[in-house]
PDB file of C-alpha atoms in Angstrom:
ATOM      1  CA  GLU A   1      -6.171 -16.613  16.161  1.00 85.00           C
ATOM      2  CA  ALA A   2      -3.036 -14.464  16.307  1.00 84.00           C
ATOM      3  CA  GLN A   3      -1.546 -14.750  19.745  1.00 94.00           C
ATOM      4  CA  VAL A   4       1.439 -14.947  22.035  1.00 97.00           C
ATOM      5  CA  THR A   5       1.276 -17.787  24.538  1.00 97.00           C
ATOM      6  CA  GLN A   6       3.268 -18.225  27.711  1.00 97.00           C
ATOM      7  CA  ASN A   7       3.625 -21.212  30.018  1.00 97.00           C
ATOM      8  CA  PRO A   8       3.250 -21.629  32.854  1.00 97.00           C
ATOM      9  CA  ARG A   9       0.919 -18.802  33.847  1.00 97.00           C
ATOM     10  CA  TYR A  10       1.754 -19.206  37.523  1.00 97.00           C
ATOM     11  CA  LEU A  11       4.845 -20.697  39.119  1.00 97.00           C
ATOM     12  CA  ILE A  12       6.072 -20.940  42.677  1.00 97.00           C
ATOM     13  CA  THR A  13       9.588 -22.249  43.093  1.00 96.00           C
ATOM     14  CA  VAL A  14      12.521 -22.226  45.481  1.00 96.00           C
ATOM     15  CA  THR A  15      15.806 -20.393  45.318  1.00 97.00           C
ATOM     16  CA  GLY A  16      18.329 -22.046  43.025  1.00 96.00           C
ATOM     17  CA  LYS A  17      16.005 -24.406  41.191  1.00 97.00           C
ATOM     18  CA  LYS A  18      16.403 -23.881  37.462  1.00 97.00           C
ATOM     19  CA  LEU A  19      13.273 -23.022  35.538  1.00 97.00           C
ATOM     20  CA  THR A  20      12.164 -22.152  32.026  1.00 98.00           C
ATOM     21  CA  VAL A  21       9.232 -20.015  30.979  1.00 98.00           C
ATOM     22  CA  THR A  22       8.173 -20.735  27.429  1.00 98.00           C
ATOM     23  CA  CYS A  23       6.919 -18.191  24.918  1.00 98.00           C
ATOM     24  CA  SER A  24       5.493 -18.902  21.498  1.00 98.00           C
ATOM     25  CA  GLN A  25       3.927 -16.701  18.814  1.00 97.00           C
ATOM     26  CA  ASN A  26       2.001 -17.726  15.703  1.00 96.00           C
ATOM     27  CA  MET A  27       2.300 -14.472  13.739  1.00 94.00           C
ATOM     28  CA  ASN A  28       5.674 -15.123  12.071  1.00 94.00           C
ATOM     29  CA  HIS A  29       7.137 -12.113  13.893  1.00 93.00           C
ATOM     30  CA  GLU A  30      10.864 -11.529  13.725  1.00 91.00           C
ATOM     31  CA  TYR A  31      11.144  -9.524  16.941  1.00 91.00           C
ATOM     32  CA  MET A  32      10.496 -11.081  20.362  1.00 93.00           C
ATOM     33  CA  SER A  33      11.148  -9.713  23.808  1.00 94.00           C
ATOM     34  CA  TRP A  34      10.820 -10.446  27.516  1.00 96.00           C
ATOM     35  CA  TYR A  35       9.718  -7.904  30.118  1.00 96.00           C
ATOM     36  CA  ARG A  36       9.178  -7.946  33.813  1.00 97.00           C
ATOM     37  CA  GLN A  37       6.617  -5.816  35.609  1.00 95.00           C
ATOM     38  CA  ASP A  38       7.142  -4.798  39.193  1.00 93.00           C
ATOM     39  CA  PRO A  39       5.046  -2.466  41.376  1.00 88.00           C
ATOM     40  CA  GLY A  40       6.115   1.134  40.911  1.00 86.00           C
ATOM     41  CA  LEU A  41       8.630   0.240  38.209  1.00 89.00           C
ATOM     42  CA  GLY A  42       6.462  -0.399  35.168  1.00 88.00           C
ATOM     43  CA  LEU A  43       7.641  -2.695  32.384  1.00 92.00           C
ATOM     44  CA  ARG A  44      11.352  -3.287  32.049  1.00 93.00           C
ATOM     45  CA  GLN A  45      12.938  -5.185  29.207  1.00 92.00           C
ATOM     46  CA  ILE A  46      15.048  -8.231  30.063  1.00 95.00           C
ATOM     47  CA  TYR A  47      16.197  -9.574  26.671  1.00 93.00           C
ATOM     48  CA  TYR A  48      15.132  -9.247  23.086  1.00 91.00           C
ATOM     49  CA  SER A  49      15.699 -11.040  19.811  1.00 91.00           C
ATOM     50  CA  MET A  50      15.679  -9.594  16.314  1.00 88.00           C
ATOM     51  CA  ASN A  51      15.542 -13.020  14.647  1.00 89.00           C
ATOM     52  CA  VAL A  52      16.640 -16.635  14.958  1.00 92.00           C
ATOM     53  CA  GLU A  53      19.988 -16.917  16.757  1.00 90.00           C
ATOM     54  CA  VAL A  54      20.103 -13.117  17.302  1.00 89.00           C
ATOM     55  CA  THR A  55      19.567 -12.020  20.900  1.00 92.00           C
ATOM     56  CA  ASP A  56      20.644  -9.034  22.965  1.00 89.00           C
ATOM     57  CA  LYS A  57      20.363  -7.695  26.486  1.00 90.00           C
ATOM     58  CA  GLY A  58      17.666  -5.306  27.546  1.00 88.00           C
ATOM     59  CA  ASP A  59      17.723  -3.102  30.614  1.00 87.00           C
ATOM     60  CA  VAL A  60      17.667  -5.799  33.337  1.00 94.00           C
ATOM     61  CA  PRO A  61      19.322  -8.969  31.963  1.00 95.00           C
ATOM     62  CA  GLU A  62      21.155 -10.112  35.094  1.00 96.00           C
ATOM     63  CA  GLY A  63      20.151 -13.601  36.218  1.00 97.00           C
ATOM     64  CA  TYR A  64      18.359 -14.477  32.972  1.00 98.00           C
ATOM     65  CA  LYS A  65      19.198 -16.331  29.778  1.00 97.00           C
ATOM     66  CA  VAL A  66      17.315 -16.664  26.508  1.00 97.00           C
ATOM     67  CA  SER A  67      17.617 -18.585  23.284  1.00 96.00           C
ATOM     68  CA  ARG A  68      16.027 -18.231  19.859  1.00 96.00           C
ATOM     69  CA  LYS A  69      16.468 -21.464  17.930  1.00 96.00           C
ATOM     70  CA  GLU A  70      13.159 -21.196  16.111  1.00 96.00           C
ATOM     71  CA  LYS A  71      11.358 -18.100  14.927  1.00 96.00           C
ATOM     72  CA  ARG A  72       8.187 -18.807  16.902  1.00 97.00           C
ATOM     73  CA  ASN A  73       9.759 -19.644  20.288  1.00 98.00           C
ATOM     74  CA  PHE A  74      11.691 -17.503  22.750  1.00 98.00           C
ATOM     75  CA  PRO A  75      12.108 -19.211  26.139  1.00 98.00           C
ATOM     76  CA  LEU A  76      13.280 -17.364  29.243  1.00 98.00           C
ATOM     77  CA  ILE A  77      15.641 -19.331  31.453  1.00 98.00           C
ATOM     78  CA  LEU A  78      16.414 -18.676  35.101  1.00 97.00           C
ATOM     79  CA  GLU A  79      19.358 -20.923  35.918  1.00 95.00           C
ATOM     80  CA  SER A  80      19.447 -20.108  39.628  1.00 97.00           C
ATOM     81  CA  PRO A  81      16.364 -18.111  40.586  1.00 97.00           C
ATOM     82  CA  SER A  82      16.511 -15.759  43.533  1.00 97.00           C
ATOM     83  CA  PRO A  83      13.711 -14.030  45.487  1.00 97.00           C
ATOM     84  CA  ASN A  84      14.405 -10.718  43.725  1.00 96.00           C
ATOM     85  CA  GLN A  85      13.250 -12.364  40.511  1.00 98.00           C
ATOM     86  CA  THR A  86       9.755 -12.707  41.926  1.00 98.00           C
ATOM     87  CA  SER A  87       7.776 -10.734  39.377  1.00 97.00           C
ATOM     88  CA  LEU A  88       5.197 -10.741  36.595  1.00 97.00           C
ATOM     89  CA  TYR A  89       6.804 -11.644  33.275  1.00 98.00           C
ATOM     90  CA  PHE A  90       5.546 -10.811  29.805  1.00 98.00           C
ATOM     91  CA  CYS A  91       6.680 -12.048  26.446  1.00 97.00           C
ATOM     92  CA  ALA A  92       6.009  -9.885  23.395  1.00 95.00           C
ATOM     93  CA  SER A  93       6.517 -10.045  19.648  1.00 94.00           C
ATOM     94  CA  SER A  94       6.297  -7.733  16.645  1.00 91.00           C
ATOM     95  CA  LEU A  95       7.118  -7.405  12.995  1.00 86.00           C
ATOM     96  CA  LEU A  96      10.352  -5.605  12.250  1.00 74.00           C
ATOM     97  CA  THR A  97       8.342  -3.251  10.071  1.00 64.00           C
ATOM     98  CA  GLY A  98       6.408  -1.864  13.028  1.00 67.00           C
ATOM     99  CA  TYR A  99       6.787  -0.927  16.626  1.00 76.00           C
ATOM    100  CA  GLU A 100       3.497  -2.289  17.933  1.00 87.00           C
ATOM    101  CA  GLN A 101       4.229  -5.279  20.107  1.00 91.00           C
ATOM    102  CA  TYR A 102       1.788  -8.060  20.931  1.00 94.00           C
ATOM    103  CA  PHE A 103       2.001  -9.278  24.496  1.00 96.00           C
ATOM    104  CA  GLY A 104       1.363 -12.648  26.045  1.00 97.00           C
ATOM    105  CA  PRO A 105      -0.930 -13.037  29.076  1.00 96.00           C
ATOM    106  CA  GLY A 106       1.904 -13.011  31.590  1.00 97.00           C
ATOM    107  CA  THR A 107       3.603 -15.452  33.950  1.00 98.00           C
ATOM    108  CA  ARG A 108       3.519 -14.741  37.658  1.00 97.00           C
ATOM    109  CA  LEU A 109       6.658 -16.143  39.238  1.00 98.00           C
ATOM    110  CA  THR A 110       7.283 -16.408  42.962  1.00 97.00           C
ATOM    111  CA  VAL A 111      10.724 -17.468  44.200  1.00 97.00           C
ATOM    112  CA  THR A 112      10.895 -18.379  47.891  1.00 96.00           C
TER     113      THR A 112
ATOM    114  CA  ASP B   1      17.520   7.575  34.854  1.00 69.00           C
ATOM    115  CA  GLN B   2      13.882   7.325  33.865  1.00 78.00           C
ATOM    116  CA  GLN B   3      13.541   8.311  30.221  1.00 90.00           C
ATOM    117  CA  VAL B   4       9.769   7.982  30.008  1.00 94.00           C
ATOM    118  CA  LYS B   5       7.790   9.400  32.890  1.00 95.00           C
ATOM    119  CA  GLN B   6       4.155   9.118  33.803  1.00 96.00           C
ATOM    120  CA  ASN B   7       3.896  11.313  36.844  1.00 92.00           C
ATOM    121  CA  SER B   8       0.333  10.483  37.787  1.00 95.00           C
ATOM    122  CA  PRO B   9       0.036   6.969  39.249  1.00 94.00           C
ATOM    123  CA  SER B  10      -3.738   7.186  39.151  1.00 96.00           C
ATOM    124  CA  LEU B  11      -6.616   9.178  37.702  1.00 97.00           C
ATOM    125  CA  SER B  12     -10.351   9.072  38.378  1.00 98.00           C
ATOM    126  CA  VAL B  13     -12.844  10.413  35.867  1.00 98.00           C
ATOM    127  CA  GLN B  14     -16.626  10.452  35.684  1.00 98.00           C
ATOM    128  CA  GLU B  15     -18.219   8.411  32.908  1.00 98.00           C
ATOM    129  CA  GLY B  16     -18.849  10.518  29.812  1.00 97.00           C
ATOM    130  CA  ARG B  17     -16.154  13.077  30.654  1.00 98.00           C
ATOM    131  CA  ILE B  18     -12.713  13.411  29.116  1.00 98.00           C
ATOM    132  CA  SER B  19      -9.749  11.448  30.463  1.00 98.00           C
ATOM    133  CA  ILE B  20      -6.322  12.973  29.885  1.00 98.00           C
ATOM    134  CA  LEU B  21      -3.267  10.869  30.583  1.00 98.00           C
ATOM    135  CA  ASN B  22       0.131  12.504  30.401  1.00 98.00           C
ATOM    136  CA  CYS B  23       3.610  11.307  29.573  1.00 98.00           C
ATOM    137  CA  ASP B  24       6.965  13.098  29.468  1.00 97.00           C
ATOM    138  CA  TYR B  25      10.196  11.896  27.937  1.00 96.00           C
ATOM    139  CA  THR B  26      13.761  13.059  28.219  1.00 93.00           C
ATOM    140  CA  ASN B  27      15.485  11.476  25.232  1.00 88.00           C
ATOM    141  CA  SER B  28      15.220  13.588  22.093  1.00 87.00           C
ATOM    142  CA  MET B  29      16.220  10.555  19.996  1.00 85.00           C
ATOM    143  CA  PHE B  30      12.863   8.905  20.560  1.00 89.00           C
ATOM    144  CA  ASP B  31      10.931   9.038  17.297  1.00 87.00           C
ATOM    145  CA  TYR B  32       7.885   6.874  17.902  1.00 90.00           C
ATOM    146  CA  PHE B  33       5.471   6.813  20.807  1.00 94.00           C
ATOM    147  CA  LEU B  34       2.807   4.337  21.788  1.00 95.00           C
ATOM    148  CA  TRP B  35       0.104   3.873  24.381  1.00 97.00           C
ATOM    149  CA  TYR B  36      -0.737   0.468  25.786  1.00 97.00           C
ATOM    150  CA  LYS B  37      -3.697  -0.506  27.904  1.00 97.00           C
ATOM    151  CA  LYS B  38      -3.536  -3.230  30.520  1.00 95.00           C
ATOM    152  CA  TYR B  39      -6.336  -4.979  32.368  1.00 95.00           C
ATOM    153  CA  PRO B  40      -5.588  -7.061  35.477  1.00 91.00           C
ATOM    154  CA  ALA B  41      -4.445 -10.623  34.727  1.00 87.00           C
ATOM    155  CA  GLU B  42      -3.869  -9.798  31.042  1.00 93.00           C
ATOM    156  CA  GLY B  43      -0.940  -8.655  28.963  1.00 95.00           C
ATOM    157  CA  PRO B  44      -0.751  -5.060  27.705  1.00 96.00           C
ATOM    158  CA  THR B  45      -2.571  -4.386  24.448  1.00 96.00           C
ATOM    159  CA  PHE B  46      -1.608  -1.755  21.905  1.00 94.00           C
ATOM    160  CA  LEU B  47      -3.956   1.202  21.827  1.00 97.00           C
ATOM    161  CA  ILE B  48      -2.623   4.006  19.649  1.00 96.00           C
ATOM    162  CA  SER B  49       0.685   5.386  18.425  1.00 94.00           C
ATOM    163  CA  ILE B  50       2.213   8.517  16.937  1.00 95.00           C
ATOM    164  CA  SER B  51       5.314   9.218  14.936  1.00 92.00           C
ATOM    165  CA  SER B  52       7.531  12.174  15.785  1.00 91.00           C
ATOM    166  CA  ILE B  53       6.705  13.740  12.418  1.00 93.00           C
ATOM    167  CA  LYS B  54       3.105  14.243  13.548  1.00 95.00           C
ATOM    168  CA  ASP B  55       1.555  16.160  16.401  1.00 96.00           C
ATOM    169  CA  LYS B  56      -1.789  14.388  16.576  1.00 98.00           C
ATOM    170  CA  ASN B  57      -3.250  10.982  15.845  1.00 97.00           C
ATOM    171  CA  GLU B  58      -6.871  10.057  16.333  1.00 98.00           C
ATOM    172  CA  ASP B  59      -8.610   6.687  16.489  1.00 97.00           C
ATOM    173  CA  GLY B  60     -12.243   6.776  17.505  1.00 97.00           C
ATOM    174  CA  ARG B  61     -12.522   7.955  21.104  1.00 98.00           C
ATOM    175  CA  PHE B  62      -8.740   8.004  21.525  1.00 98.00           C
ATOM    176  CA  THR B  63      -6.445  10.845  20.476  1.00 98.00           C
ATOM    177  CA  VAL B  64      -2.745  11.161  21.162  1.00 98.00           C
ATOM    178  CA  PHE B  65      -1.057  14.561  21.061  1.00 98.00           C
ATOM    179  CA  LEU B  66       2.679  15.062  20.785  1.00 97.00           C
ATOM    180  CA  ASN B  67       4.521  18.238  21.725  1.00 97.00           C
ATOM    181  CA  LYS B  68       8.122  17.638  20.690  1.00 95.00           C
ATOM    182  CA  SER B  69       9.464  20.930  21.990  1.00 95.00           C
ATOM    183  CA  ALA B  70       8.121  20.126  25.439  1.00 96.00           C
ATOM    184  CA  LYS B  71       8.927  16.411  25.119  1.00 96.00           C
ATOM    185  CA  HIS B  72       5.391  15.691  26.177  1.00 97.00           C
ATOM    186  CA  LEU B  73       2.581  13.529  24.916  1.00 97.00           C
ATOM    187  CA  SER B  74      -0.927  13.002  26.123  1.00 98.00           C
ATOM    188  CA  LEU B  75      -3.726  10.538  25.541  1.00 98.00           C
ATOM    189  CA  HIS B  76      -7.272  11.865  25.441  1.00 98.00           C
ATOM    190  CA  ILE B  77     -10.232   9.552  25.830  1.00 98.00           C
ATOM    191  CA  VAL B  78     -13.583  11.093  24.973  1.00 98.00           C
ATOM    192  CA  PRO B  79     -16.104  10.139  26.200  1.00 98.00           C
ATOM    193  CA  SER B  80     -14.703   7.955  28.953  1.00 98.00           C
ATOM    194  CA  GLN B  81     -16.462   4.664  29.603  1.00 98.00           C
ATOM    195  CA  PRO B  82     -16.283   2.271  32.573  1.00 97.00           C
ATOM    196  CA  GLY B  83     -14.619  -0.302  30.298  1.00 97.00           C
ATOM    197  CA  ASP B  84     -11.719   2.111  29.876  1.00 98.00           C
ATOM    198  CA  SER B  85     -10.733   1.507  33.504  1.00 98.00           C
ATOM    199  CA  ALA B  86      -7.260  -0.008  33.237  1.00 97.00           C
ATOM    200  CA  VAL B  87      -3.588   0.810  33.605  1.00 96.00           C
ATOM    201  CA  TYR B  88      -2.227   2.838  30.690  1.00 98.00           C
ATOM    202  CA  PHE B  89       1.433   2.670  29.749  1.00 97.00           C
ATOM    203  CA  CYS B  90       3.229   5.201  27.633  1.00 96.00           C
ATOM    204  CA  ALA B  91       6.141   3.796  25.592  1.00 94.00           C
ATOM    205  CA  ALA B  92       8.794   5.308  23.347  1.00 92.00           C
ATOM    206  CA  SER B  93      11.263   4.024  20.828  1.00 87.00           C
ATOM    207  CA  GLY B  94      14.090   5.318  18.714  1.00 77.00           C
ATOM    208  CA  ARG B  95      15.781   3.259  16.051  1.00 63.00           C
ATOM    209  CA  SER B  96      18.871   5.397  15.894  1.00 52.00           C
ATOM    210  CA  PHE B  97      19.169   5.596  19.672  1.00 54.00           C
ATOM    211  CA  ARG B  98      19.687   1.907  20.280  1.00 55.00           C
ATOM    212  CA  GLY B  99      21.447   1.060  17.080  1.00 52.00           C
ATOM    213  CA  ALA B 100      20.255   0.456  13.548  1.00 45.00           C
ATOM    214  CA  GLY B 101      17.186  -1.728  13.372  1.00 48.00           C
ATOM    215  CA  SER B 102      16.458  -1.659  17.074  1.00 57.00           C
ATOM    216  CA  TYR B 103      12.823  -1.892  18.073  1.00 67.00           C
ATOM    217  CA  GLN B 104      13.218  -1.619  21.795  1.00 78.00           C
ATOM    218  CA  LEU B 105      10.474   0.130  23.689  1.00 86.00           C
ATOM    219  CA  THR B 106      11.044   2.126  26.860  1.00 89.00           C
ATOM    220  CA  PHE B 107       7.956   2.144  29.061  1.00 92.00           C
ATOM    221  CA  GLY B 108       6.699   4.535  31.681  1.00 94.00           C
ATOM    222  CA  LYS B 109       5.496   3.243  35.042  1.00 94.00           C
ATOM    223  CA  GLY B 110       1.847   3.456  34.083  1.00 95.00           C
ATOM    224  CA  THR B 111      -1.248   5.399  35.142  1.00 97.00           C
ATOM    225  CA  LYS B 112      -4.251   3.611  36.594  1.00 96.00           C
ATOM    226  CA  LEU B 113      -7.436   5.102  35.148  1.00 98.00           C
ATOM    227  CA  SER B 114     -10.715   4.587  36.967  1.00 98.00           C
ATOM    228  CA  VAL B 115     -13.874   5.647  35.162  1.00 98.00           C
ATOM    229  CA  ILE B 116     -16.709   6.064  37.627  1.00 97.00           C
ATOM    230  CA  PRO B 117     -20.227   5.228  36.359  1.00 95.00           C
TER     231      PRO B 117
END
């Protein structure tokens, strides 16, 4: 089954404790992206990657890091999480030949 | 500066009637538009799209209309069904806007559609 998976689905952590949210896709997509969804703000892009070892900032990259060492994986790293990073996070992927992105199920992160 | 705007946070429609969701954009470089549907506790799923060279695209009960001069697009759902109750996001992209080969999507804030049985 074609899918984008994210782990964990739910995470509660404390300020300053480094964490990683994993994202994996099995569709051989070149393009992968991370979004955050906040009430009243919709979906905002954090980082994206056009292919292995090629990443770039989205609209709200501050406080986040990413890496793309393999085509299928695109982890999101929060080196020192803060409460304003409490949000619902989505990973997405697509072929470079199309705009339609496939989204993962989301990771709800709470930073206290 | 919000480049994709969905001015109605919510919409209620009776089952069987037409649902019309609206979206406005400000950037004339956008050349591809998409609608996504999102249920609670799930990721958004692609619904329908339209290229800027067209003014209408239809897929079953869903039709998207694009008015480039007004920088406006709308999603029509006919007939509306209770299972259509979800949040709908409008998204736009423009390859030339963000640099060659860019596939970034700019999303609106979403409209929550409730279809009443």
